Short mmCIF file of N, CA and C in Angstrom, two decimals:
data_model
loop_
_atom_site.label_atom_id
_atom_site.label_comp_id
_atom_site.label_asym_id
_atom_site.label_seq_id
_atom_site.Cartn_x
_atom_site.Cartn_y
_atom_site.Cartn_z
N MET A 1 65.42 165.90 28.93
CA MET A 1 66.09 165.19 30.16
C MET A 1 65.08 165.31 31.38
N ILE A 2 65.04 164.99 32.50
CA ILE A 2 64.52 164.96 33.76
C ILE A 2 65.67 165.87 34.71
N THR A 3 65.42 166.59 35.00
CA THR A 3 66.36 167.63 35.93
C THR A 3 66.14 167.46 37.34
N HIS A 4 64.83 167.09 37.85
CA HIS A 4 64.98 166.89 39.48
C HIS A 4 63.30 165.99 39.34
N ILE A 5 63.41 165.45 40.61
CA ILE A 5 62.10 164.41 41.18
C ILE A 5 61.91 165.02 42.28
N GLU A 6 60.56 165.54 42.52
CA GLU A 6 59.94 166.12 43.60
C GLU A 6 58.67 165.23 44.16
N GLY A 7 58.53 165.04 45.28
CA GLY A 7 57.51 164.15 45.19
C GLY A 7 57.72 163.75 46.95
N ARG A 8 57.01 162.20 47.45
CA ARG A 8 56.65 161.88 48.46
C ARG A 8 57.77 160.78 48.82
N LEU A 9 58.63 160.47 49.81
CA LEU A 9 59.69 160.01 49.77
C LEU A 9 59.21 158.81 50.33
N LEU A 10 59.10 157.31 49.87
CA LEU A 10 58.56 156.19 49.69
C LEU A 10 59.42 155.05 50.94
N GLU A 11 60.99 155.70 50.29
CA GLU A 11 61.84 154.52 50.97
C GLU A 11 63.44 155.17 50.67
N LYS A 12 64.23 154.81 51.57
CA LYS A 12 65.12 155.59 51.30
C LYS A 12 66.74 154.79 52.14
N ASN A 13 67.65 154.46 51.82
CA ASN A 13 69.00 153.65 52.20
C ASN A 13 70.47 154.63 51.90
N PRO A 14 71.28 154.13 52.27
CA PRO A 14 72.82 155.06 51.94
C PRO A 14 72.87 154.34 50.44
N THR A 15 72.25 154.04 49.63
CA THR A 15 72.56 153.91 48.47
C THR A 15 71.59 154.02 47.50
N TYR A 16 70.24 153.97 48.00
CA TYR A 16 69.18 154.68 46.76
C TYR A 16 68.23 155.04 47.89
N ALA A 17 67.03 155.89 47.07
CA ALA A 17 66.14 156.28 47.26
C ALA A 17 64.82 156.08 46.35
N ILE A 18 63.65 155.91 46.83
CA ILE A 18 62.33 155.98 46.22
C ILE A 18 61.43 157.11 46.37
N ILE A 19 61.21 157.95 45.08
CA ILE A 19 60.24 159.07 45.93
C ILE A 19 59.07 158.84 44.51
N ASP A 20 57.93 158.88 45.20
CA ASP A 20 56.44 158.81 44.53
C ASP A 20 56.31 160.35 44.21
N CYS A 21 56.34 160.35 42.65
CA CYS A 21 55.62 161.81 41.94
C CYS A 21 54.38 161.32 41.40
N ASN A 22 53.54 161.77 41.70
CA ASN A 22 51.96 161.71 41.15
C ASN A 22 52.07 160.33 40.74
N GLY A 23 51.89 159.45 41.48
CA GLY A 23 51.76 158.19 41.59
C GLY A 23 52.68 157.07 40.52
N VAL A 24 53.79 157.84 40.22
CA VAL A 24 54.73 156.99 39.90
C VAL A 24 56.06 156.90 40.70
N GLY A 25 56.42 155.98 40.85
CA GLY A 25 57.94 155.54 41.69
C GLY A 25 59.12 155.31 41.22
N TYR A 26 59.69 156.46 41.64
CA TYR A 26 61.07 156.82 40.79
C TYR A 26 62.40 156.30 41.78
N TYR A 27 62.73 155.18 41.06
CA TYR A 27 64.28 154.70 41.99
C TYR A 27 65.85 155.51 41.54
N LEU A 28 66.19 156.31 42.46
CA LEU A 28 67.37 157.07 42.29
C LEU A 28 68.62 156.81 43.32
N ASN A 29 69.43 156.29 42.18
CA ASN A 29 70.49 156.12 43.20
C ASN A 29 71.47 157.10 43.70
N ILE A 30 71.54 157.12 44.93
CA ILE A 30 72.33 158.30 45.64
C ILE A 30 73.41 157.81 46.37
N THR A 31 74.10 159.11 46.59
CA THR A 31 75.33 159.30 47.50
C THR A 31 74.83 159.14 48.75
N VAL A 32 76.25 158.41 49.80
CA VAL A 32 76.06 158.82 51.08
C VAL A 32 75.73 160.21 51.64
N ASN A 33 76.09 161.06 51.08
CA ASN A 33 75.89 162.52 51.45
C ASN A 33 74.89 162.63 51.33
N THR A 34 73.74 162.46 50.37
CA THR A 34 72.74 163.03 50.04
C THR A 34 72.17 162.51 50.80
N TYR A 35 71.85 160.97 50.96
CA TYR A 35 71.25 160.32 52.30
C TYR A 35 71.25 161.00 53.44
N SER A 36 72.41 161.51 53.97
CA SER A 36 72.62 162.07 55.23
C SER A 36 71.51 163.52 55.21
N LYS A 37 71.50 164.28 53.87
CA LYS A 37 70.82 165.46 53.90
C LYS A 37 69.42 165.24 53.85
N ILE A 38 68.69 164.01 53.15
CA ILE A 38 67.83 164.23 52.92
C ILE A 38 66.70 164.34 54.10
N GLY A 39 67.13 163.35 55.17
CA GLY A 39 66.41 163.75 56.40
C GLY A 39 65.33 162.59 56.64
N SER A 40 64.28 162.90 57.46
CA SER A 40 62.98 162.09 57.62
C SER A 40 61.82 162.88 57.02
N SER A 41 61.88 163.79 56.34
CA SER A 41 60.97 164.26 55.82
C SER A 41 60.11 163.61 55.09
N GLU A 42 58.75 163.63 54.81
CA GLU A 42 57.97 162.95 53.93
C GLU A 42 58.29 163.61 52.64
N LYS A 43 58.21 164.93 52.25
CA LYS A 43 58.38 165.46 50.97
C LYS A 43 59.82 165.60 50.63
N CYS A 44 60.48 165.24 49.34
CA CYS A 44 61.74 165.26 48.85
C CYS A 44 61.94 165.62 47.43
N LYS A 45 62.80 166.56 47.43
CA LYS A 45 63.39 166.98 45.88
C LYS A 45 64.76 166.60 45.87
N LEU A 46 65.01 165.59 44.59
CA LEU A 46 66.29 165.43 44.47
C LEU A 46 66.58 166.26 43.05
N LEU A 47 67.76 166.47 42.54
CA LEU A 47 68.04 166.67 41.43
C LEU A 47 68.61 165.55 40.79
N THR A 48 68.81 165.33 39.63
CA THR A 48 68.88 164.20 39.06
C THR A 48 70.30 163.98 37.91
N HIS A 49 70.46 162.97 37.36
CA HIS A 49 71.44 162.84 36.55
C HIS A 49 70.78 161.69 35.75
N VAL A 50 70.85 161.52 34.57
CA VAL A 50 70.20 160.05 34.22
C VAL A 50 71.48 159.62 32.67
N ILE A 51 71.69 158.21 33.21
CA ILE A 51 72.61 157.65 32.18
C ILE A 51 71.70 156.75 31.74
N VAL A 52 71.93 156.88 30.25
CA VAL A 52 71.14 155.26 29.51
C VAL A 52 72.60 154.85 28.86
N SER A 53 72.30 153.46 28.78
CA SER A 53 73.53 152.25 28.46
C SER A 53 72.93 151.83 26.92
N GLN A 54 73.46 152.08 26.30
CA GLN A 54 73.42 151.45 24.77
C GLN A 54 73.78 150.18 24.51
N MET A 55 74.85 149.88 25.47
CA MET A 55 75.24 148.48 25.61
C MET A 55 74.13 147.18 25.77
N ASP A 56 73.48 147.69 27.30
CA ASP A 56 72.45 146.74 27.72
C ASP A 56 70.97 147.57 27.89
N ASN A 57 70.81 148.42 26.89
CA ASN A 57 69.22 149.18 27.11
C ASN A 57 68.99 149.47 28.47
N SER A 58 69.86 150.09 29.37
CA SER A 58 69.38 150.22 30.60
C SER A 58 69.59 151.77 30.85
N GLN A 59 68.62 152.47 31.54
CA GLN A 59 68.40 153.60 32.25
C GLN A 59 68.88 154.09 33.71
N ASN A 60 69.62 154.77 34.35
CA ASN A 60 70.05 154.52 35.70
C ASN A 60 69.78 156.26 35.91
N MET A 61 68.98 156.26 36.95
CA MET A 61 68.73 157.87 37.43
C MET A 61 69.64 157.93 38.72
N TYR A 62 70.30 158.86 39.07
CA TYR A 62 71.16 159.22 39.78
C TYR A 62 70.77 160.50 40.62
N GLY A 63 70.57 160.69 41.82
CA GLY A 63 69.83 161.68 42.74
C GLY A 63 71.06 162.75 43.76
N PHE A 64 70.87 163.62 43.62
CA PHE A 64 71.66 164.38 44.23
C PHE A 64 70.57 165.42 45.05
N PHE A 65 71.35 165.86 46.50
CA PHE A 65 70.45 166.90 47.13
C PHE A 65 70.44 168.18 46.71
N ASP A 66 71.94 168.45 46.18
CA ASP A 66 72.48 169.83 46.10
C ASP A 66 72.89 170.05 44.59
N GLU A 67 72.98 171.14 43.93
CA GLU A 67 73.86 171.26 42.56
C GLU A 67 75.45 171.15 42.76
N GLN A 68 75.85 171.21 43.70
CA GLN A 68 77.09 170.90 43.77
C GLN A 68 77.76 169.81 43.85
N GLU A 69 76.99 168.88 44.27
CA GLU A 69 77.15 167.15 44.35
C GLU A 69 76.63 166.98 42.90
N ARG A 70 75.68 167.09 42.08
CA ARG A 70 75.71 166.85 40.76
C ARG A 70 76.58 167.45 39.92
N SER A 71 76.78 168.63 40.23
CA SER A 71 78.35 168.98 39.36
C SER A 71 79.33 168.35 39.39
N ALA A 72 79.98 167.98 40.61
CA ALA A 72 81.08 167.34 40.91
C ALA A 72 80.73 165.66 40.25
N PHE A 73 80.07 164.97 40.16
CA PHE A 73 79.33 163.98 39.62
C PHE A 73 79.26 164.21 38.30
N ARG A 74 78.68 165.37 37.28
CA ARG A 74 79.16 165.13 36.28
C ARG A 74 80.30 165.19 35.68
N HIS A 75 81.48 166.25 36.26
CA HIS A 75 82.88 166.34 36.09
C HIS A 75 83.53 164.76 36.24
N LEU A 76 83.09 164.34 37.46
CA LEU A 76 83.97 162.92 37.68
C LEU A 76 83.65 161.67 36.72
N ILE A 77 82.42 161.75 35.88
CA ILE A 77 82.15 160.55 35.19
C ILE A 77 82.56 161.06 33.70
N SER A 78 82.98 162.33 33.25
CA SER A 78 83.78 162.91 32.26
C SER A 78 85.11 162.05 32.06
N VAL A 79 85.50 161.80 33.13
CA VAL A 79 86.98 161.41 33.34
C VAL A 79 87.05 159.87 32.84
N SER A 80 88.01 159.69 31.84
CA SER A 80 87.89 158.50 31.18
C SER A 80 88.70 157.47 32.37
N GLY A 81 87.68 156.00 32.44
CA GLY A 81 88.13 155.38 33.28
C GLY A 81 87.03 155.64 34.78
N VAL A 82 86.43 156.56 34.65
CA VAL A 82 85.26 156.71 36.00
C VAL A 82 84.21 156.59 35.50
N GLY A 83 83.36 155.57 36.09
CA GLY A 83 81.87 155.37 35.63
C GLY A 83 81.14 155.75 36.71
N ALA A 84 79.86 155.70 36.43
CA ALA A 84 78.99 156.35 37.84
C ALA A 84 79.03 155.48 38.74
N SER A 85 79.45 154.53 38.97
CA SER A 85 79.67 153.74 40.42
C SER A 85 80.74 154.45 41.01
N THR A 86 82.11 154.36 40.45
CA THR A 86 82.95 155.29 40.81
C THR A 86 82.82 156.57 41.34
N ALA A 87 81.98 157.10 40.46
CA ALA A 87 81.98 158.65 41.11
C ALA A 87 80.87 158.48 42.09
N ARG A 88 79.95 157.95 42.17
CA ARG A 88 78.80 157.82 43.44
C ARG A 88 79.83 157.50 44.68
N MET A 89 80.90 156.56 44.56
CA MET A 89 81.47 156.03 45.63
C MET A 89 82.48 157.21 45.97
N VAL A 90 83.09 158.19 45.21
CA VAL A 90 84.08 159.09 45.34
C VAL A 90 83.08 160.05 46.45
N LEU A 91 81.96 160.32 45.91
CA LEU A 91 80.96 161.56 46.38
C LEU A 91 80.47 160.86 47.81
N SER A 92 80.32 159.62 47.79
CA SER A 92 79.83 159.12 49.25
C SER A 92 80.95 159.14 50.24
N SER A 93 82.34 158.96 49.94
CA SER A 93 83.31 159.11 50.58
C SER A 93 84.02 160.66 50.86
N LEU A 94 83.83 161.59 50.04
CA LEU A 94 83.98 162.84 49.96
C LEU A 94 82.86 163.96 49.67
N SER A 95 82.98 164.92 50.49
CA SER A 95 81.84 166.08 50.11
C SER A 95 82.52 166.52 48.72
N PRO A 96 82.07 167.39 48.01
CA PRO A 96 82.14 167.99 46.39
C PRO A 96 83.49 169.01 46.83
N GLY A 97 83.32 169.69 47.91
CA GLY A 97 84.52 170.32 48.12
C GLY A 97 85.90 169.68 48.72
N GLU A 98 85.59 168.69 49.25
CA GLU A 98 86.83 168.16 49.73
C GLU A 98 87.26 167.61 48.37
N VAL A 99 86.47 167.08 47.26
CA VAL A 99 86.61 166.81 45.75
C VAL A 99 87.69 167.47 45.36
N GLN A 100 87.24 168.77 45.35
CA GLN A 100 87.87 169.99 44.90
C GLN A 100 89.07 170.46 45.31
N GLN A 101 88.88 170.19 46.55
CA GLN A 101 90.32 170.24 47.54
C GLN A 101 91.55 169.41 47.33
N ALA A 102 91.31 168.15 46.96
CA ALA A 102 92.09 167.19 46.84
C ALA A 102 92.49 167.30 45.12
N ILE A 103 91.72 167.68 44.40
CA ILE A 103 92.26 167.81 42.87
C ILE A 103 93.08 169.34 42.82
N THR A 104 92.72 170.48 43.43
CA THR A 104 93.31 171.32 43.58
C THR A 104 94.92 171.41 44.00
N SER A 105 94.94 170.53 45.50
CA SER A 105 96.25 170.49 45.88
C SER A 105 97.08 169.08 45.16
N GLY A 106 96.46 168.49 44.23
CA GLY A 106 97.21 167.48 43.64
C GLY A 106 97.15 165.89 44.36
N ASN A 107 96.15 165.85 45.65
CA ASN A 107 96.37 165.14 46.53
C ASN A 107 95.60 163.62 46.09
N VAL A 108 96.81 162.67 45.48
CA VAL A 108 96.49 161.24 44.69
C VAL A 108 95.87 160.30 46.13
N SER A 109 96.69 160.18 46.82
CA SER A 109 96.43 159.59 47.97
C SER A 109 94.75 159.70 48.89
N VAL A 110 94.32 160.87 48.51
CA VAL A 110 92.95 161.12 49.22
C VAL A 110 91.93 160.01 47.78
N PHE A 111 92.39 159.90 46.46
CA PHE A 111 91.62 159.40 45.71
C PHE A 111 91.62 157.96 45.85
N ARG A 112 92.86 157.54 46.21
CA ARG A 112 93.68 156.16 46.30
C ARG A 112 92.98 155.37 47.48
N SER A 113 92.48 156.50 48.61
CA SER A 113 91.74 155.74 49.92
C SER A 113 90.21 155.34 49.50
N ILE A 114 90.04 155.50 48.23
CA ILE A 114 88.31 155.12 48.04
C ILE A 114 88.59 153.82 47.59
N LYS A 115 87.56 152.71 47.37
CA LYS A 115 87.44 151.79 46.89
C LYS A 115 87.22 151.61 45.67
N GLY A 116 87.76 150.96 44.87
CA GLY A 116 87.74 150.91 43.52
C GLY A 116 88.90 151.90 42.41
N ILE A 117 89.34 152.80 43.42
CA ILE A 117 90.28 153.78 42.54
C ILE A 117 91.55 153.49 42.72
N GLY A 118 92.44 153.20 41.63
CA GLY A 118 93.98 152.73 41.86
C GLY A 118 94.94 154.08 41.17
N GLU A 119 96.22 153.91 41.58
CA GLU A 119 97.10 155.34 41.27
C GLU A 119 96.71 155.75 39.88
N LYS A 120 96.60 154.89 38.75
CA LYS A 120 96.52 155.86 37.72
C LYS A 120 94.86 156.61 37.46
N THR A 121 94.09 156.27 37.99
CA THR A 121 92.94 156.52 38.09
C THR A 121 92.48 158.05 38.82
N ALA A 122 93.54 157.58 40.13
CA ALA A 122 93.92 159.09 40.76
C ALA A 122 94.46 160.04 40.28
N GLN A 123 95.31 159.75 39.81
CA GLN A 123 95.99 160.62 38.71
C GLN A 123 95.26 161.57 37.63
N ARG A 124 94.58 160.69 36.79
CA ARG A 124 93.92 161.03 36.02
C ARG A 124 92.66 162.08 35.97
N ILE A 125 92.08 161.74 37.48
CA ILE A 125 91.07 162.48 38.06
C ILE A 125 91.58 163.74 38.50
N ILE A 126 92.91 163.79 38.85
CA ILE A 126 93.34 165.12 38.88
C ILE A 126 93.86 166.08 37.77
N ILE A 127 94.42 165.22 36.86
CA ILE A 127 95.00 165.81 36.01
C ILE A 127 93.88 166.53 34.96
N ASP A 128 92.63 165.50 34.66
CA ASP A 128 91.37 165.89 33.90
C ASP A 128 90.71 166.93 34.41
N LEU A 129 90.77 167.20 35.94
CA LEU A 129 89.63 167.78 36.48
C LEU A 129 90.30 169.14 37.08
N ASN A 130 91.94 168.94 37.06
CA ASN A 130 92.28 170.50 37.66
C ASN A 130 91.92 171.53 37.03
N GLY A 131 91.38 172.44 37.56
CA GLY A 131 91.06 173.59 36.67
C GLY A 131 89.44 173.84 36.36
N LYS A 132 88.85 172.78 36.28
CA LYS A 132 87.42 172.55 36.00
C LYS A 132 86.47 172.75 36.78
N LEU A 133 86.80 171.79 38.20
CA LEU A 133 85.89 171.87 39.67
C LEU A 133 86.53 173.50 40.36
N SER A 134 86.17 174.25 39.68
CA SER A 134 86.79 175.69 40.43
C SER A 134 85.49 176.06 41.60
N THR A 135 86.10 176.70 42.31
CA THR A 135 85.01 177.04 43.87
C THR A 135 83.78 177.64 42.88
N THR A 136 83.72 178.17 41.37
CA THR A 136 82.46 178.74 41.15
C THR A 136 81.73 177.55 40.47
N SER A 137 82.13 176.53 40.23
CA SER A 137 81.55 175.60 39.30
C SER A 137 80.87 174.72 40.48
N LEU A 138 81.52 174.85 41.70
CA LEU A 138 80.77 174.03 43.05
C LEU A 138 80.21 174.65 43.49
N ALA A 139 80.02 176.57 43.87
CA ALA A 139 79.38 177.23 44.63
C ALA A 139 77.61 177.03 44.04
N GLY A 140 77.31 176.74 43.03
CA GLY A 140 76.04 176.83 42.60
C GLY A 140 75.86 178.38 42.25
N GLY A 141 74.69 178.91 42.21
CA GLY A 141 74.15 180.05 41.97
C GLY A 141 74.08 180.45 40.69
N VAL A 142 74.02 181.66 40.72
CA VAL A 142 73.75 182.32 38.89
C VAL A 142 75.12 182.06 38.19
N GLN A 143 76.29 182.15 38.71
CA GLN A 143 77.29 181.97 37.68
C GLN A 143 77.25 180.62 37.06
N ASN A 144 76.94 179.49 38.07
CA ASN A 144 77.16 178.46 37.52
C ASN A 144 75.89 178.07 36.75
N LYS A 145 74.84 178.64 36.78
CA LYS A 145 73.74 178.52 36.10
C LYS A 145 73.88 179.20 34.77
N THR A 146 74.58 180.26 34.95
CA THR A 146 74.74 181.09 33.51
C THR A 146 75.78 179.85 32.47
N ARG A 147 76.74 179.69 33.21
CA ARG A 147 77.92 178.28 32.77
C ARG A 147 77.18 176.94 32.18
N GLU A 148 76.70 176.74 32.71
CA GLU A 148 75.87 175.62 32.31
C GLU A 148 75.07 176.09 30.89
N GLU A 149 73.86 177.05 30.79
CA GLU A 149 73.13 177.42 29.55
C GLU A 149 74.05 177.75 28.74
N ALA A 150 74.88 178.60 28.59
CA ALA A 150 76.44 179.01 27.86
C ALA A 150 76.75 177.54 27.24
N LEU A 151 77.48 176.81 28.22
CA LEU A 151 78.19 175.94 27.39
C LEU A 151 77.04 174.76 26.37
N ARG A 152 76.10 174.65 27.30
CA ARG A 152 74.83 173.61 26.37
C ARG A 152 74.54 174.77 25.27
N ALA A 153 74.23 175.68 25.09
CA ALA A 153 74.26 176.66 23.73
C ALA A 153 75.37 176.68 22.96
N LEU A 154 76.16 176.56 23.07
CA LEU A 154 77.82 176.03 22.17
C LEU A 154 77.79 174.81 21.94
N LEU A 155 77.40 173.89 22.45
CA LEU A 155 77.02 172.72 22.03
C LEU A 155 76.38 172.06 21.75
N THR A 156 74.58 172.79 21.42
CA THR A 156 74.34 172.72 20.45
C THR A 156 74.99 173.72 19.19
N LEU A 157 75.20 174.52 19.53
CA LEU A 157 75.78 175.29 17.72
C LEU A 157 77.08 173.95 17.27
N GLY A 158 77.49 173.53 18.15
CA GLY A 158 78.60 172.02 17.51
C GLY A 158 79.34 172.01 17.93
N PHE A 159 80.11 172.98 18.81
CA PHE A 159 81.72 173.50 19.21
C PHE A 159 81.74 172.56 20.45
N VAL A 160 83.10 172.12 20.44
CA VAL A 160 83.81 170.92 21.23
C VAL A 160 83.64 171.22 22.60
N LYS A 161 83.39 170.33 23.40
CA LYS A 161 82.98 170.83 25.26
C LYS A 161 84.15 171.19 25.70
N ASN A 162 85.41 171.05 25.63
CA ASN A 162 86.67 171.11 26.87
C ASN A 162 86.62 172.60 25.99
N LEU A 163 86.73 172.59 24.63
CA LEU A 163 87.27 174.28 24.04
C LEU A 163 86.22 175.30 24.48
N SER A 164 84.97 174.66 24.68
CA SER A 164 83.70 175.72 25.09
C SER A 164 83.97 176.02 26.23
N GLU A 165 84.05 175.07 27.36
CA GLU A 165 84.76 175.33 28.90
C GLU A 165 85.48 176.13 29.06
N LYS A 166 86.58 175.82 28.51
CA LYS A 166 87.69 176.84 29.06
C LYS A 166 87.07 178.52 28.42
N ALA A 167 86.64 178.56 26.65
CA ALA A 167 86.48 179.77 26.74
C ALA A 167 85.22 180.52 27.81
N ILE A 168 84.46 179.59 28.07
CA ILE A 168 83.50 180.26 29.16
C ILE A 168 83.80 180.42 30.68
N ASP A 169 85.15 179.55 31.40
CA ASP A 169 85.54 179.76 32.22
C ASP A 169 86.34 181.10 32.33
N LYS A 170 86.97 180.98 30.97
CA LYS A 170 87.88 182.56 30.80
C LYS A 170 87.21 183.62 31.06
N ILE A 171 85.77 183.58 30.30
CA ILE A 171 84.80 184.90 30.36
C ILE A 171 84.33 185.08 31.58
N LEU A 172 83.81 184.39 32.24
CA LEU A 172 83.24 184.54 33.70
C LEU A 172 84.20 184.75 34.60
N SER A 173 85.65 184.53 34.43
CA SER A 173 86.43 184.84 35.37
C SER A 173 86.94 186.33 35.35
N VAL A 174 86.77 186.82 34.24
CA VAL A 174 86.86 188.25 34.43
C VAL A 174 85.78 189.09 34.39
N LYS A 175 84.62 188.58 33.55
CA LYS A 175 83.26 189.39 33.76
C LYS A 175 82.37 188.05 34.15
N PRO A 176 82.30 187.98 35.67
CA PRO A 176 81.40 187.09 36.33
C PRO A 176 79.72 187.41 35.95
N ASP A 177 79.16 188.84 35.90
CA ASP A 177 78.00 189.26 36.04
C ASP A 177 77.33 189.19 34.48
N LEU A 178 77.89 188.79 33.55
CA LEU A 178 77.60 188.89 32.23
C LEU A 178 76.42 187.53 32.15
N SER A 179 75.50 188.31 31.48
CA SER A 179 74.52 187.39 30.94
C SER A 179 74.68 186.11 29.97
N VAL A 180 73.66 185.02 29.68
CA VAL A 180 74.26 183.87 29.04
C VAL A 180 74.27 184.31 27.83
N ASP A 181 73.61 185.12 27.01
CA ASP A 181 73.76 185.19 25.58
C ASP A 181 75.10 185.94 25.32
N GLN A 182 75.47 187.05 26.41
CA GLN A 182 76.61 188.13 26.54
C GLN A 182 77.88 186.87 26.55
N VAL A 183 77.52 186.19 27.25
CA VAL A 183 78.66 184.90 27.32
C VAL A 183 78.85 184.31 26.22
N VAL A 184 77.65 183.84 25.94
CA VAL A 184 77.98 182.99 24.33
C VAL A 184 78.61 183.99 23.36
N ARG A 185 78.16 185.00 23.08
CA ARG A 185 78.73 185.88 22.41
C ARG A 185 80.27 185.92 22.25
N GLU A 186 80.66 186.11 23.71
CA GLU A 186 82.28 186.25 23.81
C GLU A 186 82.60 185.21 23.31
N ALA A 187 82.00 184.01 23.69
CA ALA A 187 82.96 182.50 23.89
C ALA A 187 83.06 182.51 21.87
N LEU A 188 81.90 183.03 21.13
CA LEU A 188 82.21 182.25 20.07
C LEU A 188 83.13 183.57 18.98
N LYS A 189 83.48 184.47 19.87
CA LYS A 189 84.77 185.57 19.12
C LYS A 189 85.78 184.64 19.73
N SER A 190 86.01 183.62 20.66
CA SER A 190 87.43 183.27 20.88
C SER A 190 87.46 181.58 20.35
N LEU A 191 86.41 181.06 20.05
CA LEU A 191 85.87 179.98 19.35
C LEU A 191 86.82 179.69 17.95
#
């Protein structure tokens, strides 16, 4: 998969950016937060998330200025009833930190104030993501990278995502300095 796009910024507006990377123009759906952080520099690098739809054979690429926003987007789209458009709307209205704070405090009204999110979806976001969007998962850095790589390894081995995430988070909360292979070994003991 494509993890990032780096190149010359051809065009940007609050909903998308076009980046020329070695003669190929990539259209990336972005949030308002990413739009404001891109600035006016000609050189641009955005982290990506690609969604392939089997129903209409389409591919949509989403661009994020930093890992915190991409991580929040990935968590949001994992919630039943929250698609990429809704997740992008949430992250255009709130920063990743504000999303995490609203989930931690159980503030349904913050999510309900966003266009396209009703009472049930707001509650589902809070219930499904409570504990998953910890400050460590939004802080980026080494621990987040270790978590992602360990999770990828466990998923490749055939383990269920939510159980793997819980095992990894439990291990990293106690021993945050473990390497990826140590985290995977510890997780295998508990799974």
